[in-house]
Amino acid sequence: MNRTAVIKTAGVGALVLALGVAGGAAVATVPTLLAPQGLSAGEEIATTPMPAPKYSMNAQGESYGTVVDARSPDEEPDLIQAEARNGQVGYVRKSELDAANGSSALKTFKSPEEALAWQRENEGKDVVIPVYLNDGVTIIGDFIVTSEPSRE
């Protein structure tokens, strides 16, 4: 067995051991991994859909947090954690971010030509959006969404 194979084998064994011990199960059991729905795995690995994210809520009833736990863009919080240009960590409003990066425009396009026209019109433009505290009201900085020019 070459050295690379030994390292890979040891790594897999350590992963199985860590999963088994962390899960409170015997090492001989099949590990259960959380995976986004639709992700396939080998038959030897049991998968479970990732749980829906649980976000904190502010006084305005807006959810806030990171997008790390979101299984899809529809599950992202109303206020998404981001770092402002001044270095402060706060939240950008999802609706403002989606408008700046074109995500919200996707729903309005009736043809690929409309989408390409939107891309051409907005390429290379910077859009500045506010960064808020978790209250969704107090602005603590700003965040730039940049659209790269096409490389045609």
PDB file of C-alpha atoms in Angstrom:
ATOM      1  CA  MET A   1       0.000   0.000   0.000  1.00  0.00           C
ATOM      2  CA  ASN A   2       1.505   3.351  -0.923  1.00  0.00           C
ATOM      3  CA  ARG A   3       1.724   6.216   1.525  1.00  0.00           C
ATOM      4  CA  THR A   4      -1.142   8.173  -0.031  1.00  0.00           C
ATOM      5  CA  ALA A   5      -3.469   5.189   0.291  1.00  0.00           C
ATOM      6  CA  VAL A   6      -2.499   4.750   3.942  1.00  0.00           C
ATOM      7  CA  ILE A   7      -3.247   8.389   4.692  1.00  0.00           C
ATOM      8  CA  LYS A   8      -6.587   8.239   2.905  1.00  0.00           C
ATOM      9  CA  THR A   9      -7.543   5.045   4.706  1.00  0.00           C
ATOM     10  CA  ALA A  10      -6.536   6.485   8.055  1.00  0.00           C
ATOM     11  CA  GLY A  11      -8.500   9.647   7.294  1.00  0.00           C
ATOM     12  CA  VAL A  12     -11.682   7.727   6.452  1.00  0.00           C
ATOM     13  CA  GLY A  13     -11.285   5.588   9.563  1.00  0.00           C
ATOM     14  CA  ALA A  14     -10.841   8.682  11.703  1.00  0.00           C
ATOM     15  CA  LEU A  15     -13.928  10.233  10.097  1.00  0.00           C
ATOM     16  CA  VAL A  16     -16.033   7.138  10.764  1.00  0.00           C
ATOM     17  CA  LEU A  17     -14.686   6.959  14.317  1.00  0.00           C
ATOM     18  CA  ALA A  18     -15.369  10.647  14.935  1.00  0.00           C
ATOM     19  CA  LEU A  19     -18.880  10.406  13.509  1.00  0.00           C
ATOM     20  CA  GLY A  20     -19.641   7.265  15.477  1.00  0.00           C
ATOM     21  CA  VAL A  21     -18.304   8.634  18.763  1.00  0.00           C
ATOM     22  CA  ALA A  22     -19.821  12.092  18.296  1.00  0.00           C
ATOM     23  CA  GLY A  23     -23.175  10.541  17.439  1.00  0.00           C
ATOM     24  CA  GLY A  24     -23.086   8.338  20.532  1.00  0.00           C
ATOM     25  CA  ALA A  25     -23.174   5.224  18.388  1.00  0.00           C
ATOM     26  CA  ALA A  26     -20.849   2.301  18.144  1.00  0.00           C
ATOM     27  CA  VAL A  27     -18.144   2.649  15.522  1.00  0.00           C
ATOM     28  CA  ALA A  28     -19.495  -0.402  13.724  1.00  0.00           C
ATOM     29  CA  THR A  29     -22.757   1.369  12.830  1.00  0.00           C
ATOM     30  CA  VAL A  30     -23.254   3.218   9.558  1.00  0.00           C
ATOM     31  CA  PRO A  31     -22.667   6.953  10.038  1.00  0.00           C
ATOM     32  CA  THR A  32     -25.555   9.285   9.270  1.00  0.00           C
ATOM     33  CA  LEU A  33     -24.531  12.418   7.443  1.00  0.00           C
ATOM     34  CA  LEU A  34     -26.699  15.485   7.026  1.00  0.00           C
ATOM     35  CA  ALA A  35     -26.979  16.314   3.345  1.00  0.00           C
ATOM     36  CA  PRO A  36     -29.015  18.673   1.191  1.00  0.00           C
ATOM     37  CA  GLN A  37     -31.997  16.922  -0.346  1.00  0.00           C
ATOM     38  CA  GLY A  38     -31.174  15.329  -3.657  1.00  0.00           C
ATOM     39  CA  LEU A  39     -27.528  14.713  -2.776  1.00  0.00           C
ATOM     40  CA  SER A  40     -26.672  11.114  -3.406  1.00  0.00           C
ATOM     41  CA  ALA A  41     -24.211   9.082  -1.427  1.00  0.00           C
ATOM     42  CA  GLY A  42     -22.934   5.562  -1.523  1.00  0.00           C
ATOM     43  CA  GLU A  43     -25.197   2.872  -0.128  1.00  0.00           C
ATOM     44  CA  GLU A  44     -22.915   2.498   2.882  1.00  0.00           C
ATOM     45  CA  ILE A  45     -23.729   6.023   4.062  1.00  0.00           C
ATOM     46  CA  ALA A  46     -27.175   6.867   5.384  1.00  0.00           C
ATOM     47  CA  THR A  47     -28.210  10.427   4.564  1.00  0.00           C
ATOM     48  CA  THR A  48     -30.808  12.571   6.257  1.00  0.00           C
ATOM     49  CA  PRO A  49     -32.128  15.845   4.840  1.00  0.00           C
ATOM     50  CA  MET A  50     -30.639  18.874   6.543  1.00  0.00           C
ATOM     51  CA  PRO A  51     -33.026  20.397   9.078  1.00  0.00           C
ATOM     52  CA  ALA A  52     -34.694  23.713   8.273  1.00  0.00           C
ATOM     53  CA  PRO A  53     -32.689  26.627   9.668  1.00  0.00           C
ATOM     54  CA  LYS A  54     -33.836  28.345  12.847  1.00  0.00           C
ATOM     55  CA  TYR A  55     -33.115  32.062  12.839  1.00  0.00           C
ATOM     56  CA  SER A  56     -33.439  34.695  15.524  1.00  0.00           C
ATOM     57  CA  MET A  57     -36.151  37.324  15.029  1.00  0.00           C
ATOM     58  CA  ASN A  58     -35.961  41.069  15.640  1.00  0.00           C
ATOM     59  CA  ALA A  59     -38.734  43.369  16.918  1.00  0.00           C
ATOM     60  CA  GLN A  60     -39.904  43.990  13.328  1.00  0.00           C
ATOM     61  CA  GLY A  61     -40.475  40.243  12.841  1.00  0.00           C
ATOM     62  CA  GLU A  62     -37.496  39.888  10.489  1.00  0.00           C
ATOM     63  CA  SER A  63     -35.292  36.826  10.702  1.00  0.00           C
ATOM     64  CA  TYR A  64     -31.547  37.352  10.894  1.00  0.00           C
ATOM     65  CA  GLY A  65     -28.474  35.160  10.712  1.00  0.00           C
ATOM     66  CA  THR A  66     -26.041  33.571   8.296  1.00  0.00           C
ATOM     67  CA  VAL A  67     -26.913  31.713   5.111  1.00  0.00           C
ATOM     68  CA  VAL A  68     -24.746  28.754   6.116  1.00  0.00           C
ATOM     69  CA  ASP A  69     -27.686  26.658   7.324  1.00  0.00           C
ATOM     70  CA  ALA A  70     -30.048  27.577   4.473  1.00  0.00           C
ATOM     71  CA  ARG A  71     -30.790  24.651   2.173  1.00  0.00           C
ATOM     72  CA  SER A  72     -31.897  27.000  -0.600  1.00  0.00           C
ATOM     73  CA  PRO A  73     -32.147  30.753  -1.278  1.00  0.00           C
ATOM     74  CA  ASP A  74     -35.801  30.595  -0.191  1.00  0.00           C
ATOM     75  CA  GLU A  75     -34.665  29.650   3.320  1.00  0.00           C
ATOM     76  CA  GLU A  76     -32.204  32.515   3.747  1.00  0.00           C
ATOM     77  CA  PRO A  77     -33.007  34.964   6.552  1.00  0.00           C
ATOM     78  CA  ASP A  78     -34.487  38.417   5.915  1.00  0.00           C
ATOM     79  CA  LEU A  79     -31.254  39.963   7.226  1.00  0.00           C
ATOM     80  CA  ILE A  80     -28.084  38.181   6.107  1.00  0.00           C
ATOM     81  CA  GLN A  81     -24.880  38.520   8.096  1.00  0.00           C
ATOM     82  CA  ALA A  82     -22.219  40.512   6.231  1.00  0.00           C
ATOM     83  CA  GLU A  83     -19.132  42.596   6.900  1.00  0.00           C
ATOM     84  CA  ALA A  84     -19.404  46.276   6.032  1.00  0.00           C
ATOM     85  CA  ARG A  85     -16.570  48.082   4.253  1.00  0.00           C
ATOM     86  CA  ASN A  86     -15.689  49.712   7.578  1.00  0.00           C
ATOM     87  CA  GLY A  87     -15.043  46.275   9.106  1.00  0.00           C
ATOM     88  CA  GLN A  88     -18.178  46.134  11.253  1.00  0.00           C
ATOM     89  CA  VAL A  89     -20.212  42.952  11.128  1.00  0.00           C
ATOM     90  CA  GLY A  90     -23.929  43.435  10.667  1.00  0.00           C
ATOM     91  CA  TYR A  91     -26.684  42.407   8.283  1.00  0.00           C
ATOM     92  CA  VAL A  92     -27.746  43.234   4.742  1.00  0.00           C
ATOM     93  CA  ARG A  93     -31.397  43.019   3.828  1.00  0.00           C
ATOM     94  CA  LYS A  94     -31.975  39.991   1.565  1.00  0.00           C
ATOM     95  CA  SER A  95     -34.392  41.937  -0.631  1.00  0.00           C
ATOM     96  CA  GLU A  96     -31.780  44.675  -1.198  1.00  0.00           C
ATOM     97  CA  LEU A  97     -29.051  42.120  -1.869  1.00  0.00           C
ATOM     98  CA  ASP A  98     -31.272  40.218  -4.321  1.00  0.00           C
ATOM     99  CA  ALA A  99     -32.146  43.453  -6.153  1.00  0.00           C
ATOM    100  CA  ALA A 100     -28.457  44.414  -6.362  1.00  0.00           C
ATOM    101  CA  ASN A 101     -27.209  41.044  -7.638  1.00  0.00           C
ATOM    102  CA  GLY A 102     -30.108  40.363 -10.000  1.00  0.00           C
ATOM    103  CA  SER A 103     -31.684  37.475  -8.092  1.00  0.00           C
ATOM    104  CA  SER A 104     -35.029  39.247  -7.744  1.00  0.00           C
ATOM    105  CA  ALA A 105     -35.018  40.168 -11.450  1.00  0.00           C
ATOM    106  CA  LEU A 106     -34.850  36.474 -12.411  1.00  0.00           C
ATOM    107  CA  LYS A 107     -38.542  36.101 -11.628  1.00  0.00           C
ATOM    108  CA  THR A 108     -39.514  38.853 -14.074  1.00  0.00           C
ATOM    109  CA  PHE A 109     -37.659  37.684 -17.179  1.00  0.00           C
ATOM    110  CA  LYS A 110     -39.897  36.280 -19.889  1.00  0.00           C
ATOM    111  CA  SER A 111     -37.067  35.101 -22.122  1.00  0.00           C
ATOM    112  CA  PRO A 112     -33.324  34.425 -22.135  1.00  0.00           C
ATOM    113  CA  GLU A 113     -32.912  37.588 -24.231  1.00  0.00           C
ATOM    114  CA  GLU A 114     -34.415  39.687 -21.411  1.00  0.00           C
ATOM    115  CA  ALA A 115     -31.999  38.125 -18.936  1.00  0.00           C
ATOM    116  CA  LEU A 116     -29.021  38.804 -21.214  1.00  0.00           C
ATOM    117  CA  ALA A 117     -30.167  42.403 -21.734  1.00  0.00           C
ATOM    118  CA  TRP A 118     -30.351  42.872 -17.936  1.00  0.00           C
ATOM    119  CA  GLN A 119     -26.841  41.420 -17.628  1.00  0.00           C
ATOM    120  CA  ARG A 120     -25.428  43.758 -20.278  1.00  0.00           C
ATOM    121  CA  GLU A 121     -27.139  46.769 -18.724  1.00  0.00           C
ATOM    122  CA  ASN A 122     -25.805  46.036 -15.250  1.00  0.00           C
ATOM    123  CA  GLU A 123     -22.361  44.547 -15.926  1.00  0.00           C
ATOM    124  CA  GLY A 124     -19.514  46.341 -14.235  1.00  0.00           C
ATOM    125  CA  LYS A 125     -21.829  48.382 -12.002  1.00  0.00           C
ATOM    126  CA  ASP A 126     -21.312  48.602  -8.275  1.00  0.00           C
ATOM    127  CA  VAL A 127     -24.402  48.775  -6.083  1.00  0.00           C
ATOM    128  CA  VAL A 128     -23.980  50.001  -2.511  1.00  0.00           C
ATOM    129  CA  ILE A 129     -26.433  48.643   0.047  1.00  0.00           C
ATOM    130  CA  PRO A 130     -26.650  49.442   3.766  1.00  0.00           C
ATOM    131  CA  VAL A 131     -25.429  47.155   6.529  1.00  0.00           C
ATOM    132  CA  TYR A 132     -27.719  47.166   9.576  1.00  0.00           C
ATOM    133  CA  LEU A 133     -27.618  46.029  13.150  1.00  0.00           C
ATOM    134  CA  ASN A 134     -29.859  43.019  13.757  1.00  0.00           C
ATOM    135  CA  ASP A 135     -32.738  45.439  14.382  1.00  0.00           C
ATOM    136  CA  GLY A 136     -32.918  46.038  10.611  1.00  0.00           C
ATOM    137  CA  VAL A 137     -33.127  49.785  11.227  1.00  0.00           C
ATOM    138  CA  THR A 138     -29.783  51.080  12.501  1.00  0.00           C
ATOM    139  CA  ILE A 139     -27.280  51.476   9.660  1.00  0.00           C
ATOM    140  CA  ILE A 140     -23.676  50.752  10.680  1.00  0.00           C
ATOM    141  CA  GLY A 141     -21.959  50.759   7.298  1.00  0.00           C
ATOM    142  CA  ASP A 142     -22.346  49.704   3.695  1.00  0.00           C
ATOM    143  CA  PHE A 143     -21.650  46.746   1.453  1.00  0.00           C
ATOM    144  CA  ILE A 144     -20.761  46.788  -2.243  1.00  0.00           C
ATOM    145  CA  VAL A 145     -22.249  44.300  -4.681  1.00  0.00           C
ATOM    146  CA  THR A 146     -20.121  44.241  -7.819  1.00  0.00           C
ATOM    147  CA  SER A 147     -21.156  42.866 -11.174  1.00  0.00           C
ATOM    148  CA  GLU A 148     -18.083  41.744 -13.060  1.00  0.00           C
ATOM    149  CA  PRO A 149     -17.849  42.778 -16.686  1.00  0.00           C
ATOM    150  CA  SER A 150     -18.303  39.899 -19.107  1.00  0.00           C
ATOM    151  CA  ARG A 151     -15.144  38.379 -20.587  1.00  0.00           C
ATOM    152  CA  GLU A 152     -16.308  38.214 -24.175  1.00  0.00           C
TER     153      GLU A 152
END
